[in-house]
Coordinates of C-alpha atoms in Angstrom, one line a residue:
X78 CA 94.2 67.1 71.2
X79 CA 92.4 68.3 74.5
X80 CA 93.6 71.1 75.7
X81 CA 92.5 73.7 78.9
X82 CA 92.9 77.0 78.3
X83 CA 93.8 79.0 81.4
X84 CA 93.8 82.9 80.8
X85 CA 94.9 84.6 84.1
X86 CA 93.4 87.9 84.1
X87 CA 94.6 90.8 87.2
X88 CA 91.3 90.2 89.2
X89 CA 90.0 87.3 86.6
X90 CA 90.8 83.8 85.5
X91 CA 88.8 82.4 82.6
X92 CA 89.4 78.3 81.4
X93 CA 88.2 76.2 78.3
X94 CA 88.8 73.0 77.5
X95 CA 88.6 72.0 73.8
X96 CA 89.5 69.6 71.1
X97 CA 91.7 71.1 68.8
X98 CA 91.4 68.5 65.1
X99 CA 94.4 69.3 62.4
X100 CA 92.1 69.2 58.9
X101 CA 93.7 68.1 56.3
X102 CA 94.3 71.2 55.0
X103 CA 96.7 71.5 57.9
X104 CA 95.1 73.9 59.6
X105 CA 93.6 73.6 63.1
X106 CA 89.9 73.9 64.3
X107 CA 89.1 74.2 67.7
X108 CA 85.6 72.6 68.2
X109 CA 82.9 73.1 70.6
X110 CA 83.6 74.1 74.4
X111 CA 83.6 70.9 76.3
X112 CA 83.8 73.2 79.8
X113 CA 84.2 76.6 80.1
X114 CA 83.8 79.3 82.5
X115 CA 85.3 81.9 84.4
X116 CA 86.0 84.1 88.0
X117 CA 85.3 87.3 88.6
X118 CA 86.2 89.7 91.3
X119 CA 89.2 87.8 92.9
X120 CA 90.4 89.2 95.9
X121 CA 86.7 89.7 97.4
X122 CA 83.4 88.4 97.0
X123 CA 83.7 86.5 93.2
X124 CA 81.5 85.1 91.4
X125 CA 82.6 81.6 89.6
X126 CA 80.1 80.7 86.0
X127 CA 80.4 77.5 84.5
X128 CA 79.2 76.2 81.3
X129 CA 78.9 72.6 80.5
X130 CA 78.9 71.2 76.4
X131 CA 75.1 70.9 76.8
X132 CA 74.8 74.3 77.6
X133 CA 73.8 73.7 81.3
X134 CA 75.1 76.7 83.4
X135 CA 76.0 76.7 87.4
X136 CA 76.6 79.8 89.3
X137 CA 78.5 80.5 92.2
X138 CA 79.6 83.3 94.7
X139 CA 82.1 82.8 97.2
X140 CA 84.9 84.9 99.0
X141 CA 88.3 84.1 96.9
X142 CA 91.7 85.8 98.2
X143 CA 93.8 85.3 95.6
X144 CA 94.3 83.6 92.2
X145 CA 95.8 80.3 93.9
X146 CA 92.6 80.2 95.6
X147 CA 90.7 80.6 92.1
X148 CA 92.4 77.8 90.6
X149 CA 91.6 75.8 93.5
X150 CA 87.7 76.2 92.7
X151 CA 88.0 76.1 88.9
X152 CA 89.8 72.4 89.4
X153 CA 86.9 71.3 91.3
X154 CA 84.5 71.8 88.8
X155 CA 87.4 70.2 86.1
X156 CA 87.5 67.5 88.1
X157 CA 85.2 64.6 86.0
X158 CA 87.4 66.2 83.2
X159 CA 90.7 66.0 84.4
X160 CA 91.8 63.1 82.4
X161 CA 90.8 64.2 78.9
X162 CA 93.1 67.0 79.3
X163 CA 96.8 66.3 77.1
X164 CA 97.7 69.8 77.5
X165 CA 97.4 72.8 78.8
X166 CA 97.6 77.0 77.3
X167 CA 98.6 80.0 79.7
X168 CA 98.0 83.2 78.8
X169 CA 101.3 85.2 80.4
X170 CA 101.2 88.4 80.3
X171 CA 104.9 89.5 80.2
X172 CA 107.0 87.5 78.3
X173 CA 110.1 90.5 77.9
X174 CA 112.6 90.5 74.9
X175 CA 113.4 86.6 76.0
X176 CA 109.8 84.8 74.8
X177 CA 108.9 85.9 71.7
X178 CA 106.9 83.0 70.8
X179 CA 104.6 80.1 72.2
X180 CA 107.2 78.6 74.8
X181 CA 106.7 75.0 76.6
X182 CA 106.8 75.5 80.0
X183 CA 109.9 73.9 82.0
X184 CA 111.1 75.0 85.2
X185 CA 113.3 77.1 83.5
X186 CA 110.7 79.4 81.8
X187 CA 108.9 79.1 84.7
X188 CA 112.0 81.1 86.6
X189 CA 111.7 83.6 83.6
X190 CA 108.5 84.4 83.7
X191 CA 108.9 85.0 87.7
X192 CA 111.8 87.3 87.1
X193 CA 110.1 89.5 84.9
X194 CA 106.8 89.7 87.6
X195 CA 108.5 93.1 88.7
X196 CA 107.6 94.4 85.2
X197 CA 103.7 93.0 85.3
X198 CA 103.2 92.9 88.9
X199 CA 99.6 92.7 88.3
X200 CA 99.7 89.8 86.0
X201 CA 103.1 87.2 85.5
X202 CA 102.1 86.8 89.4
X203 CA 98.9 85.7 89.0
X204 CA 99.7 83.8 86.0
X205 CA 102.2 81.7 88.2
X206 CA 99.8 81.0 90.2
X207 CA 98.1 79.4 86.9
X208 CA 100.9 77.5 86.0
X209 CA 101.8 76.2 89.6
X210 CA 98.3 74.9 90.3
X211 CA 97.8 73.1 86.8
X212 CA 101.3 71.8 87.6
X213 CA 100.8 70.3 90.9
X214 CA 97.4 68.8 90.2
X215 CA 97.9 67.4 86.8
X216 CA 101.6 66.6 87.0
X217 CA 105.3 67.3 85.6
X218 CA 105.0 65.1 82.5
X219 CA 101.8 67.0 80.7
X220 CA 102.6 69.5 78.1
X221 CA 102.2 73.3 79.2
X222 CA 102.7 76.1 77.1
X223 CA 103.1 80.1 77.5
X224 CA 101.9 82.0 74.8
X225 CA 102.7 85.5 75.8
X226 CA 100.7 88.8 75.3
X227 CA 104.3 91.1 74.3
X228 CA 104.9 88.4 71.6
X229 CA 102.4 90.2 69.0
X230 CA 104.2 93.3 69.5
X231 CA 107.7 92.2 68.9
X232 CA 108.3 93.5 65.6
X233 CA 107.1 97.0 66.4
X234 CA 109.1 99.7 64.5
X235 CA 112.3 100.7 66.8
X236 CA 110.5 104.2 66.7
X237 CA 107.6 103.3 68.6
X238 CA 109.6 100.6 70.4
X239 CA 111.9 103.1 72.1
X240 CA 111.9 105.7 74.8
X241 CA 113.9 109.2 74.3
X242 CA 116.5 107.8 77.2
X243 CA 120.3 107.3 76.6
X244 CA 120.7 104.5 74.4
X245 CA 123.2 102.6 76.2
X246 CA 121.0 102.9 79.6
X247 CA 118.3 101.8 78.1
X248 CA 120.1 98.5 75.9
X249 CA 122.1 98.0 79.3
X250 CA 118.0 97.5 81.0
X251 CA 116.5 96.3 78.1
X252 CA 114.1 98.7 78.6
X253 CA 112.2 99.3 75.6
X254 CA 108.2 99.7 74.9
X255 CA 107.2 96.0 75.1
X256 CA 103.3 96.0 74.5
X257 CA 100.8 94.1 76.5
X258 CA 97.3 92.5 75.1
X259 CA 98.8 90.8 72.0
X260 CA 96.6 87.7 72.2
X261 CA 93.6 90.3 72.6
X262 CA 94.6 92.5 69.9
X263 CA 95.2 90.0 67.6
X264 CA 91.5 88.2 68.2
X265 CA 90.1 91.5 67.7
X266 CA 91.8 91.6 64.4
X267 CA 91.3 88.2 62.9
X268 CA 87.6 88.8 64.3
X269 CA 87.2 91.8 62.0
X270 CA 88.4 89.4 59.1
X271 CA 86.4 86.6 59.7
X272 CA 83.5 89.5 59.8
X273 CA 83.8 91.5 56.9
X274 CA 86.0 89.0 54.4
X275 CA 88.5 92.0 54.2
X276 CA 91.9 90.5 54.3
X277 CA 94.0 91.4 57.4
X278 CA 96.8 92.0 54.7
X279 CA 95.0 94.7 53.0
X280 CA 93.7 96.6 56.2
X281 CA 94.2 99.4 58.7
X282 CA 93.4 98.6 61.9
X283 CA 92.6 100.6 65.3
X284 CA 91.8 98.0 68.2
X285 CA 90.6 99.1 71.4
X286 CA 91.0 96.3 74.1
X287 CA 88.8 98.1 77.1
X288 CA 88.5 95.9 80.5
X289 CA 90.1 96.3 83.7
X290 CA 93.0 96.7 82.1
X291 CA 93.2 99.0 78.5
X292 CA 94.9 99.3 75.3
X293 CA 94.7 100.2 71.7
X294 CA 97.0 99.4 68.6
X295 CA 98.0 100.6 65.5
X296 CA 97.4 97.4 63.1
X297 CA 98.7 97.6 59.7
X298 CA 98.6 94.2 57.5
X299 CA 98.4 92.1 60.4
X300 CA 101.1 93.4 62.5
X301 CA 101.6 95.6 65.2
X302 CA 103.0 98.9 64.3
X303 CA 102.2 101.1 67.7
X304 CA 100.5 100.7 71.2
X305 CA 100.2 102.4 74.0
X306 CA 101.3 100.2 77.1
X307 CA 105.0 100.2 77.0
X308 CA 107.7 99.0 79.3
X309 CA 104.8 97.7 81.9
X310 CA 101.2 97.5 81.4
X311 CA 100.7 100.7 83.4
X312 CA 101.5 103.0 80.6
X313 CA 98.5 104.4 78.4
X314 CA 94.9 104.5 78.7
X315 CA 93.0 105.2 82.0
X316 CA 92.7 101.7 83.6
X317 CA 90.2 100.3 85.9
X318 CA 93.0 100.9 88.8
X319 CA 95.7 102.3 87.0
X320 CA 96.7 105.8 86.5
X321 CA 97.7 105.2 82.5
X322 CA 100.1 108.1 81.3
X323 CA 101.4 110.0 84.0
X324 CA 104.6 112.3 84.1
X325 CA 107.1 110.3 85.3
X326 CA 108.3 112.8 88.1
X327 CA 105.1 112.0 90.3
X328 CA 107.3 108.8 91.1
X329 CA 109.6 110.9 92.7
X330 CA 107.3 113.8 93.7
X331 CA 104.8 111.9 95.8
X332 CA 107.6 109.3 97.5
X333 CA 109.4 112.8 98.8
X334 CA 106.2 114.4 99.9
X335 CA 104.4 111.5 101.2
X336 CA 107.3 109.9 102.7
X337 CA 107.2 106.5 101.2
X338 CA 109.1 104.0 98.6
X339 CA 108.9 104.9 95.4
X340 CA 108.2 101.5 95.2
X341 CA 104.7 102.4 97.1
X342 CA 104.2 105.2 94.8
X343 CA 104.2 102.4 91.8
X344 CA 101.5 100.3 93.6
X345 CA 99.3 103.2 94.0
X346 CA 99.2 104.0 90.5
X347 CA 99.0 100.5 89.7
X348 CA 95.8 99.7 92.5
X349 CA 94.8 102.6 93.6
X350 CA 94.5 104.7 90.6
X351 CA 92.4 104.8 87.4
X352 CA 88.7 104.7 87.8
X353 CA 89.0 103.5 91.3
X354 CA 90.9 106.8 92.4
X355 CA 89.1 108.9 90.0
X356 CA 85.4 107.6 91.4
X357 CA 86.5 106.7 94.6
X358 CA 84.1 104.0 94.9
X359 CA 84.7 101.4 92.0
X360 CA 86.7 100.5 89.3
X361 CA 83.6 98.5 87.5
X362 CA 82.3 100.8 84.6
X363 CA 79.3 99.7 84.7
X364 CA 78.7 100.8 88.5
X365 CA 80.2 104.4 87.5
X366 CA 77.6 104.4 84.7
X367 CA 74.9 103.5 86.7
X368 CA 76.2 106.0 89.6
X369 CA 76.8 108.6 86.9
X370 CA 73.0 107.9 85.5
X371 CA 71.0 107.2 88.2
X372 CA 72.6 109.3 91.5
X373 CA 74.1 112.2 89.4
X374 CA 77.6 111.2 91.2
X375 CA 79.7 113.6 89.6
X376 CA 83.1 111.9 90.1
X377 CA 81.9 109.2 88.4
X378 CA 81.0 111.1 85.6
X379 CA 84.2 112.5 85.8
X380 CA 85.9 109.3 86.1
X381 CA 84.1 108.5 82.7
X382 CA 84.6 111.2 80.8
X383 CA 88.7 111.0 81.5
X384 CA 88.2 107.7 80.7
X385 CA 86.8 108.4 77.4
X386 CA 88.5 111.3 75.9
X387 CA 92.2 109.4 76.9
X388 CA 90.8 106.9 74.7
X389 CA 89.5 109.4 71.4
X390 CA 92.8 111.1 72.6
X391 CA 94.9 107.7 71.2
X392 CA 92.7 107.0 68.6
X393 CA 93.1 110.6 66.7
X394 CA 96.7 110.3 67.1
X395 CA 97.1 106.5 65.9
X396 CA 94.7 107.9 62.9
X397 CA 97.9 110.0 62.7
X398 CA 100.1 106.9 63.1
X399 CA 98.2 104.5 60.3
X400 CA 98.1 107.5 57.7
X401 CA 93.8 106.4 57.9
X402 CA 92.5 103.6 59.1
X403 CA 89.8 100.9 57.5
X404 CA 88.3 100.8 60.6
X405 CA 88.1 101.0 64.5
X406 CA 87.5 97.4 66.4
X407 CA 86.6 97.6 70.2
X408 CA 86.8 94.3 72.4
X409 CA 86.7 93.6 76.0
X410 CA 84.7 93.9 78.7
X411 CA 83.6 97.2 78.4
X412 CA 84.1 97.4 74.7
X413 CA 81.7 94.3 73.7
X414 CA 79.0 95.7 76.5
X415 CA 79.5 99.1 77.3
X416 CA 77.4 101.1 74.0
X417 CA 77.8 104.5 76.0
X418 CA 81.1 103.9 76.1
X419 CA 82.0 103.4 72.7
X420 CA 79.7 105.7 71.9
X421 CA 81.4 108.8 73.6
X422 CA 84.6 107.7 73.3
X423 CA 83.8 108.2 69.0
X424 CA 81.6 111.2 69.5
X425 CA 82.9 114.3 67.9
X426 CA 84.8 112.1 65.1
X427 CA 83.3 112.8 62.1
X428 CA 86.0 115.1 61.2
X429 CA 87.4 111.6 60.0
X430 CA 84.7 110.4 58.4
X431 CA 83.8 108.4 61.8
X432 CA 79.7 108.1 62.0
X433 CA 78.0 105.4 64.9
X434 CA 74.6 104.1 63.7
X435 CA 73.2 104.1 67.1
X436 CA 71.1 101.5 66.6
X437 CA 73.6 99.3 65.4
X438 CA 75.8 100.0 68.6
X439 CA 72.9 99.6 71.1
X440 CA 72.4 96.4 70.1
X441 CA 75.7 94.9 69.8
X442 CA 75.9 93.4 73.0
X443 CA 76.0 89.9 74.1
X444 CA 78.1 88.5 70.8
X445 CA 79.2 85.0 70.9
X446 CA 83.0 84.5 71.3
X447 CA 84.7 85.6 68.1
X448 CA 81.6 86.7 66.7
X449 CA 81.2 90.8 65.2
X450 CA 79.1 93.7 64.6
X451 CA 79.2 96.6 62.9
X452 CA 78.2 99.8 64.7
X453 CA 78.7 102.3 62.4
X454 CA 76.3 103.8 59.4
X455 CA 76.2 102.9 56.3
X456 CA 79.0 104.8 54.3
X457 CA 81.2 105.5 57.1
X458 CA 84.1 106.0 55.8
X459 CA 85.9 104.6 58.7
X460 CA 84.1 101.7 59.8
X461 CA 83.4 100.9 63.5
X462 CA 83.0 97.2 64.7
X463 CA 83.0 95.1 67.7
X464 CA 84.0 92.0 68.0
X465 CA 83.6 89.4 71.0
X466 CA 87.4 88.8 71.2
X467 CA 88.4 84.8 71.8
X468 CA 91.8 84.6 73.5
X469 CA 90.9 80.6 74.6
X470 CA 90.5 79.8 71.1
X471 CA 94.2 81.7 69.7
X472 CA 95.9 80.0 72.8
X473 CA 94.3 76.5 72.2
X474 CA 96.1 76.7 68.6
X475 CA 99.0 78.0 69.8
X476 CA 99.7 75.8 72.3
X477 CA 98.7 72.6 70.1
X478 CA 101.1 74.1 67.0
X479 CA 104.0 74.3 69.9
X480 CA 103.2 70.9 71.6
X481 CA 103.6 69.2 67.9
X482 CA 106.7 71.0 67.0
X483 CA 108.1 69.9 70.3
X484 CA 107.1 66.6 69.4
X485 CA 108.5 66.1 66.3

């Protein structure tokens, strides 16, 4: 089955288009890119990549508005492939207490997934605007399924699941500690298997997805047993705009002083926060390196160092969580090619028998999709990897495993 993969990101939108076989062993293999590619930077100046099966890349840079506009672009360069596709994968972001598992799309879903934008205002919207496009170019009759990032966290124990609010407010709101970059964490995780041969079963996980938008988990035997976004994915690490952990009476502190909706409030520390506000000049880490490094900028180092020692913060106390861990796993966009980063944010934890080989994590850059390193020495006791997490090739399965049930 061919299947494009659209992964709606909050400034981002990557797509793939594979063929996904079922061996005979039942299980599914997703072969070979066919297209893939993504854009970067929506809502300025972005930059569009695409990579054709022969491995001939093109290269654009245009001004993009908005994620409709993305999609747009990304159909053009689909379009001598349009007609191979039998069904299409969204990533969505938010999928509340309601979609708990890989979900065909209808227009009913559709509504759902809209309602609960006001909990991912950075994301469900944009990932709408997925769904809509690929809907009104390819038509109501091909298959579309939402695989949704809260899904992997479902089955998190109640006491990391809840909030110390009165019980019956919060079962009234269904407001509960939902968990965001499930399809990431779980790549990350099935990456470390495929690279070491240690079963996921058997293992004690720490992942750290690090991009524009942050997490880590607590993963023992395969599941989910903490994280640290929670009702929205504003809660937790420092973000590339958002605050992360704040106390909750800033809401109500800033709206009275500054005279505004609280609802304003949110949006800054949603947009305006993070390493944007911190730096004040970007949210890109690698610019606030580079600033930090080269022009001696001290709120970028600032920004940095907040950035890192919120993240050793969460690892020491899901160390706490996990009773150990078997190792530490760090993905995304500034995990896979950020060494500094990684390596400060484990500086200083060898009191847990954490030791980088420096080496090792200078050079694990550029990994191919799903591929891993190790980064710590030899007889670390807790190991460090990265892995190149692949989201397209989790949703590709998952959407071709709903698709079939639906079918028969």
């Amino acid at each position: 089955m061919h299947v494009l993969v659209v992964n709606s990101g909050s400034s981002s939108i990557k797509f793939r288009l594979v063929d996904v076989a079922e061996e005979s062993s039942g299980l599914l293999k997703v072969q070979p890119a066919l297209i893939q590619g993504h854009v970067k930077g929506i809502g300025g100046v972005a930059t569009i990549e695409v990579t054709g099966q022969d491995g001939d890349r093109s290269r654009a840079s245009l001004q993009i508005g908005n994620h409709a506009g993305a999609l747009r672009e990304v159909f053009d360069w689909l379009a001598g492939s349009l007609g191979r596709i039998e069904a299409v994968g969204h990533r969505v972001v938010h999928g509340g207490d309601r979609y708990v598992a890989p979900t065909l799309i209808t227009g009913e879903v559709e509504a759902g997934i809209d309602a609960l934008s006001e909990l991912a205002p950075l994301h469900n919207p944009s990932c709408l605007a997925g769904i809509r496009g690929a809907r009104a170019l390819l038509g109501p009759a091909l298959p579309m399924v939402a695989v949704f990032d809260t899904a992997f966290h479902r089955k998190m124990p109640e006491v990391a699941r809840r909030y110390a609010l009165p019980a019956e407010l919060a079962d009234r709101h269904r407001i509960r500690r939902y968990g965001f970059h499930g399809i990431a964490h779980t790549s990350l995780a099935h990456g470390y298997e495929a690279c070491t041969g240690h079963p996921l079963k058997q293992a004690r996980l720490i992942t750290f997805q690090l991009g524009n938008g942050c997490s880590v988990a607590a993963i023992a035997e395969g599941r989910s047993v903490d994280t640290s976004m929670g009702f929205t994915p504003l809660e937790g690490l420092v973000m590339g705009t958002r605050s992360g952990d704040v106390d909750a009476s800033l809401v109500s502190y800033l709206s009275e002083r500054e005279q505004v909706e609280a609802a304003e409030v949110e949006r800054w520390l949603n947009e305006s926060s993070g390493l944007l506000g911190l730096s004040g000049r970007s949210n890109d880490m690698q610019e606030l390196l580079r600033a930090a490094e080269q022009e001696q900028d001290s709120r970028a180092m600032f920004a940095v160092e907040l950035f890192c020692y919120r993240a050793r913060k969460y690892l020491g106390a899901y160390l706490a969580v996990l009773g150990g861990a078997d190792a530490v796993v760090f993905g995304g966009g500034i995990g896979e090619h950020a060494p500094e980063i990684r390596r400060r944010i484990c500086d200083g934890m060898d009191w847990c028998g954490l030791t980088l080989d420096h080496d090792r994590n200078r050079a694990a850059v550029g990994l191919a999709p799903g591929g891993g390193a190790q980064i710590s020495a030899d007889g670390s006791p807790l190991a460090v990897y990265v892995v190149a997490a692949d989201e397209e090739t989790w949703i590709a399965k998952e959407t071709v495993r709903c698709v079939k049930g639906m079918q028969s």
